[in-house]
Short mmCIF file of N, CA and C in Angstrom, two decimals:
data_model
loop_
_atom_site.label_atom_id
_atom_site.label_comp_id
_atom_site.label_asym_id
_atom_site.label_seq_id
_atom_site.Cartn_x
_atom_site.Cartn_y
_atom_site.Cartn_z
N UNK A 217 0.84 -1.18 0.00
CA UNK A 217 0.00 0.00 0.00
C UNK A 217 0.89 1.24 0.00
N UNK A 218 0.54 2.18 -0.85
CA UNK A 218 1.28 3.42 -1.00
C UNK A 218 0.40 4.59 -0.58
N UNK A 219 1.00 5.62 0.00
CA UNK A 219 0.30 6.86 0.30
C UNK A 219 0.71 7.89 -0.74
N UNK A 220 -0.26 8.43 -1.46
CA UNK A 220 -0.02 9.45 -2.48
C UNK A 220 -0.48 10.79 -1.93
N UNK A 221 0.40 11.77 -1.85
CA UNK A 221 0.05 13.12 -1.39
C UNK A 221 -0.29 13.93 -2.63
N UNK A 222 -1.54 14.41 -2.69
CA UNK A 222 -2.03 15.10 -3.87
C UNK A 222 -2.62 16.45 -3.52
N UNK A 223 -2.32 17.45 -4.32
CA UNK A 223 -2.96 18.76 -4.19
C UNK A 223 -4.35 18.65 -4.82
N UNK A 224 -5.31 19.33 -4.23
CA UNK A 224 -6.68 19.28 -4.73
C UNK A 224 -7.29 20.67 -4.66
N UNK A 225 -7.81 21.16 -5.78
CA UNK A 225 -8.43 22.48 -5.81
C UNK A 225 -9.65 22.52 -4.90
N UNK A 226 -9.96 23.71 -4.43
CA UNK A 226 -11.02 23.95 -3.45
C UNK A 226 -12.37 23.34 -3.85
N UNK A 227 -12.81 23.54 -5.10
CA UNK A 227 -14.13 23.04 -5.53
C UNK A 227 -14.26 21.53 -5.44
N UNK A 228 -13.41 20.78 -6.15
CA UNK A 228 -13.49 19.32 -6.09
C UNK A 228 -13.23 18.79 -4.67
N UNK A 229 -12.32 19.43 -3.95
CA UNK A 229 -12.03 19.01 -2.58
C UNK A 229 -13.28 19.14 -1.72
N UNK A 230 -13.96 20.28 -1.84
CA UNK A 230 -15.18 20.51 -1.07
C UNK A 230 -16.25 19.49 -1.36
N UNK A 231 -16.39 19.10 -2.63
CA UNK A 231 -17.38 18.09 -2.99
C UNK A 231 -17.05 16.74 -2.37
N UNK A 232 -15.78 16.37 -2.34
CA UNK A 232 -15.37 15.15 -1.65
C UNK A 232 -15.63 15.26 -0.15
N UNK A 233 -15.26 16.39 0.43
CA UNK A 233 -15.42 16.66 1.86
C UNK A 233 -16.89 16.50 2.28
N UNK A 234 -17.80 17.04 1.43
CA UNK A 234 -19.22 17.02 1.74
C UNK A 234 -19.91 15.72 1.34
N UNK A 235 -19.17 14.80 0.70
CA UNK A 235 -19.75 13.53 0.30
C UNK A 235 -20.54 13.58 -1.00
N UNK A 236 -20.43 14.67 -1.74
CA UNK A 236 -21.14 14.81 -3.02
C UNK A 236 -20.42 14.12 -4.16
N UNK A 237 -19.15 13.86 -3.97
CA UNK A 237 -18.29 13.28 -5.00
C UNK A 237 -17.57 12.09 -4.39
N UNK A 238 -17.40 11.02 -5.17
CA UNK A 238 -16.76 9.80 -4.64
C UNK A 238 -15.62 9.30 -5.52
N UNK A 239 -15.13 10.18 -6.40
CA UNK A 239 -14.03 9.76 -7.27
C UNK A 239 -13.13 10.94 -7.58
N UNK A 240 -11.95 10.62 -8.06
CA UNK A 240 -10.96 11.61 -8.47
C UNK A 240 -10.44 11.23 -9.84
N UNK A 241 -10.37 12.18 -10.75
CA UNK A 241 -9.74 11.98 -12.06
C UNK A 241 -8.32 12.53 -11.95
N UNK A 242 -7.36 11.68 -12.26
CA UNK A 242 -5.96 12.06 -12.11
C UNK A 242 -5.14 11.56 -13.28
N UNK A 243 -3.96 12.17 -13.47
CA UNK A 243 -2.98 11.64 -14.41
C UNK A 243 -2.54 10.28 -13.88
N UNK A 244 -2.40 9.33 -14.76
CA UNK A 244 -2.02 7.97 -14.36
C UNK A 244 -0.49 7.86 -14.38
N UNK A 245 0.15 8.62 -13.47
CA UNK A 245 1.60 8.69 -13.47
C UNK A 245 2.24 8.28 -12.14
N UNK A 246 1.45 7.67 -11.25
CA UNK A 246 1.97 7.33 -9.93
C UNK A 246 1.84 5.85 -9.57
N UNK A 247 1.38 5.05 -10.50
CA UNK A 247 1.24 3.63 -10.20
C UNK A 247 0.15 3.34 -9.18
N UNK A 248 -0.97 4.05 -9.29
CA UNK A 248 -2.07 3.85 -8.36
C UNK A 248 -2.52 2.39 -8.32
N UNK A 249 -2.91 1.94 -7.14
CA UNK A 249 -3.41 0.58 -6.97
C UNK A 249 -4.56 0.60 -5.96
N UNK A 250 -5.47 -0.37 -6.10
CA UNK A 250 -6.55 -0.52 -5.13
C UNK A 250 -5.92 -0.70 -3.75
N UNK A 251 -6.52 -0.07 -2.75
CA UNK A 251 -6.08 -0.06 -1.35
C UNK A 251 -5.02 1.00 -1.06
N UNK A 252 -4.50 1.69 -2.07
CA UNK A 252 -3.61 2.82 -1.80
C UNK A 252 -4.39 3.89 -1.05
N UNK A 253 -3.66 4.75 -0.35
CA UNK A 253 -4.26 5.87 0.37
C UNK A 253 -3.91 7.17 -0.34
N UNK A 254 -4.90 8.03 -0.47
CA UNK A 254 -4.69 9.37 -1.01
C UNK A 254 -4.74 10.35 0.15
N UNK A 255 -3.71 11.15 0.29
CA UNK A 255 -3.74 12.28 1.22
C UNK A 255 -4.01 13.50 0.36
N UNK A 256 -5.22 14.01 0.43
CA UNK A 256 -5.64 15.12 -0.40
C UNK A 256 -5.51 16.42 0.40
N UNK A 257 -4.75 17.36 -0.16
CA UNK A 257 -4.46 18.62 0.50
C UNK A 257 -5.18 19.73 -0.28
N UNK A 258 -6.12 20.41 0.38
CA UNK A 258 -6.91 21.44 -0.30
C UNK A 258 -6.07 22.69 -0.56
N UNK A 259 -6.26 23.23 -1.77
CA UNK A 259 -5.60 24.48 -2.15
C UNK A 259 -6.65 25.40 -2.76
N UNK A 260 -6.56 26.67 -2.41
CA UNK A 260 -7.45 27.66 -3.00
C UNK A 260 -6.58 28.82 -3.47
N UNK A 261 -6.68 29.13 -4.76
CA UNK A 261 -5.84 30.17 -5.38
C UNK A 261 -4.36 29.85 -5.17
N UNK A 262 -4.01 28.55 -5.20
CA UNK A 262 -2.62 28.12 -5.10
C UNK A 262 -2.07 28.07 -3.69
N UNK A 263 -2.90 28.34 -2.69
CA UNK A 263 -2.44 28.36 -1.30
C UNK A 263 -3.16 27.28 -0.51
N UNK A 264 -2.42 26.52 0.30
CA UNK A 264 -3.03 25.49 1.12
C UNK A 264 -3.97 26.12 2.14
N UNK A 265 -5.17 25.53 2.28
CA UNK A 265 -6.19 26.07 3.19
C UNK A 265 -6.05 25.49 4.60
N UNK A 266 -5.36 24.36 4.72
CA UNK A 266 -5.26 23.68 6.01
C UNK A 266 -6.15 22.47 6.12
N UNK A 267 -7.12 22.32 5.20
CA UNK A 267 -7.96 21.12 5.24
C UNK A 267 -7.26 19.98 4.50
N UNK A 268 -7.30 18.81 5.13
CA UNK A 268 -6.66 17.62 4.58
C UNK A 268 -7.62 16.46 4.78
N UNK A 269 -7.66 15.55 3.83
CA UNK A 269 -8.45 14.33 4.02
C UNK A 269 -7.69 13.13 3.49
N UNK A 270 -7.99 12.01 4.08
CA UNK A 270 -7.38 10.74 3.68
C UNK A 270 -8.48 9.85 3.12
N UNK A 271 -8.21 9.22 1.99
CA UNK A 271 -9.18 8.35 1.34
C UNK A 271 -8.46 7.12 0.80
N UNK A 272 -9.15 6.00 0.84
CA UNK A 272 -8.58 4.78 0.26
C UNK A 272 -9.16 4.57 -1.13
N UNK A 273 -8.35 4.05 -2.03
CA UNK A 273 -8.77 3.77 -3.41
C UNK A 273 -9.49 2.42 -3.41
N UNK A 274 -10.76 2.45 -3.82
CA UNK A 274 -11.56 1.21 -3.83
C UNK A 274 -11.69 0.61 -5.23
N UNK A 275 -11.48 1.41 -6.27
CA UNK A 275 -11.60 0.93 -7.65
C UNK A 275 -10.82 1.87 -8.55
N UNK A 276 -10.27 1.33 -9.62
CA UNK A 276 -9.53 2.14 -10.59
C UNK A 276 -10.10 1.86 -11.98
N UNK A 277 -10.47 2.93 -12.67
CA UNK A 277 -10.98 2.81 -14.03
C UNK A 277 -9.97 3.35 -15.01
N UNK A 278 -9.56 2.50 -15.92
CA UNK A 278 -8.70 2.89 -17.03
C UNK A 278 -9.39 2.47 -18.32
N UNK A 279 -9.06 3.12 -19.41
CA UNK A 279 -9.64 2.74 -20.69
C UNK A 279 -11.09 3.21 -20.81
N UNK A 280 -11.89 2.47 -21.59
CA UNK A 280 -13.30 2.78 -21.83
C UNK A 280 -13.50 4.22 -22.26
N UNK A 281 -12.65 4.68 -23.17
CA UNK A 281 -12.77 6.01 -23.72
C UNK A 281 -11.94 7.07 -23.00
N UNK A 282 -11.35 6.71 -21.87
CA UNK A 282 -10.47 7.65 -21.18
C UNK A 282 -9.15 7.76 -21.94
N UNK A 283 -8.57 8.94 -21.98
CA UNK A 283 -7.23 9.05 -22.57
C UNK A 283 -6.26 8.13 -21.81
N UNK A 284 -5.24 7.65 -22.49
CA UNK A 284 -4.30 6.70 -21.90
C UNK A 284 -3.62 7.21 -20.64
N UNK A 285 -3.49 8.54 -20.52
CA UNK A 285 -2.76 9.08 -19.38
C UNK A 285 -3.66 9.49 -18.21
N UNK A 286 -4.97 9.17 -18.28
CA UNK A 286 -5.89 9.51 -17.19
C UNK A 286 -6.47 8.26 -16.54
N UNK A 287 -6.84 8.42 -15.27
CA UNK A 287 -7.43 7.34 -14.50
C UNK A 287 -8.52 7.94 -13.61
N UNK A 288 -9.58 7.17 -13.37
CA UNK A 288 -10.62 7.57 -12.42
C UNK A 288 -10.46 6.69 -11.19
N UNK A 289 -10.24 7.32 -10.05
CA UNK A 289 -10.04 6.60 -8.79
C UNK A 289 -11.31 6.72 -7.96
N UNK A 290 -11.99 5.62 -7.71
CA UNK A 290 -13.10 5.63 -6.76
C UNK A 290 -12.51 5.58 -5.37
N UNK A 291 -13.03 6.43 -4.48
CA UNK A 291 -12.41 6.55 -3.15
C UNK A 291 -13.44 6.47 -2.04
N UNK A 292 -12.96 6.03 -0.88
CA UNK A 292 -13.73 6.05 0.36
C UNK A 292 -12.98 6.95 1.33
N UNK A 293 -13.57 8.08 1.67
CA UNK A 293 -12.93 9.01 2.61
C UNK A 293 -13.04 8.43 4.01
N UNK A 294 -11.91 8.39 4.73
CA UNK A 294 -11.97 7.83 6.08
C UNK A 294 -11.45 8.77 7.15
N UNK A 295 -10.90 9.93 6.78
CA UNK A 295 -10.49 10.90 7.78
C UNK A 295 -10.46 12.28 7.17
N UNK A 296 -11.12 13.23 7.84
CA UNK A 296 -11.09 14.63 7.43
C UNK A 296 -10.56 15.42 8.61
N UNK A 297 -9.62 16.32 8.34
CA UNK A 297 -8.99 17.06 9.43
C UNK A 297 -8.49 18.41 8.93
N UNK A 298 -8.08 19.22 9.87
CA UNK A 298 -7.39 20.46 9.54
C UNK A 298 -5.94 20.29 9.91
N UNK A 299 -5.05 20.68 9.03
CA UNK A 299 -3.62 20.55 9.22
C UNK A 299 -3.10 21.88 9.78
N UNK A 300 -2.89 21.95 11.06
CA UNK A 300 -2.51 23.22 11.69
C UNK A 300 -1.03 23.42 11.73
#
C-alpha cells in the first residue's frame, strides 16, 4: 500500500469533503493501486487552506474512452482534518 500526497483544488475538494463526489480523475503517473491511500491537500488560489483528508482507493478505471494518461479513482474518505 502506497500513500499518495495530492494537491486538490477547493471546488473538487469541497465536494469530496461534503460527500457529493466519490471519485478523483488524475494523471495515471503514480502507479495507483486498489487499497492505496490518497492524502488530499486542499488548495485555494494556489495556497493550502489547512484542510486535509485521507481516502482509500476502492476501484480504478482505465480505458473505456479515457485518454491513456488519465485514471478515475473511486475513493472512500476515512479521515477529514485540519492541518494546523
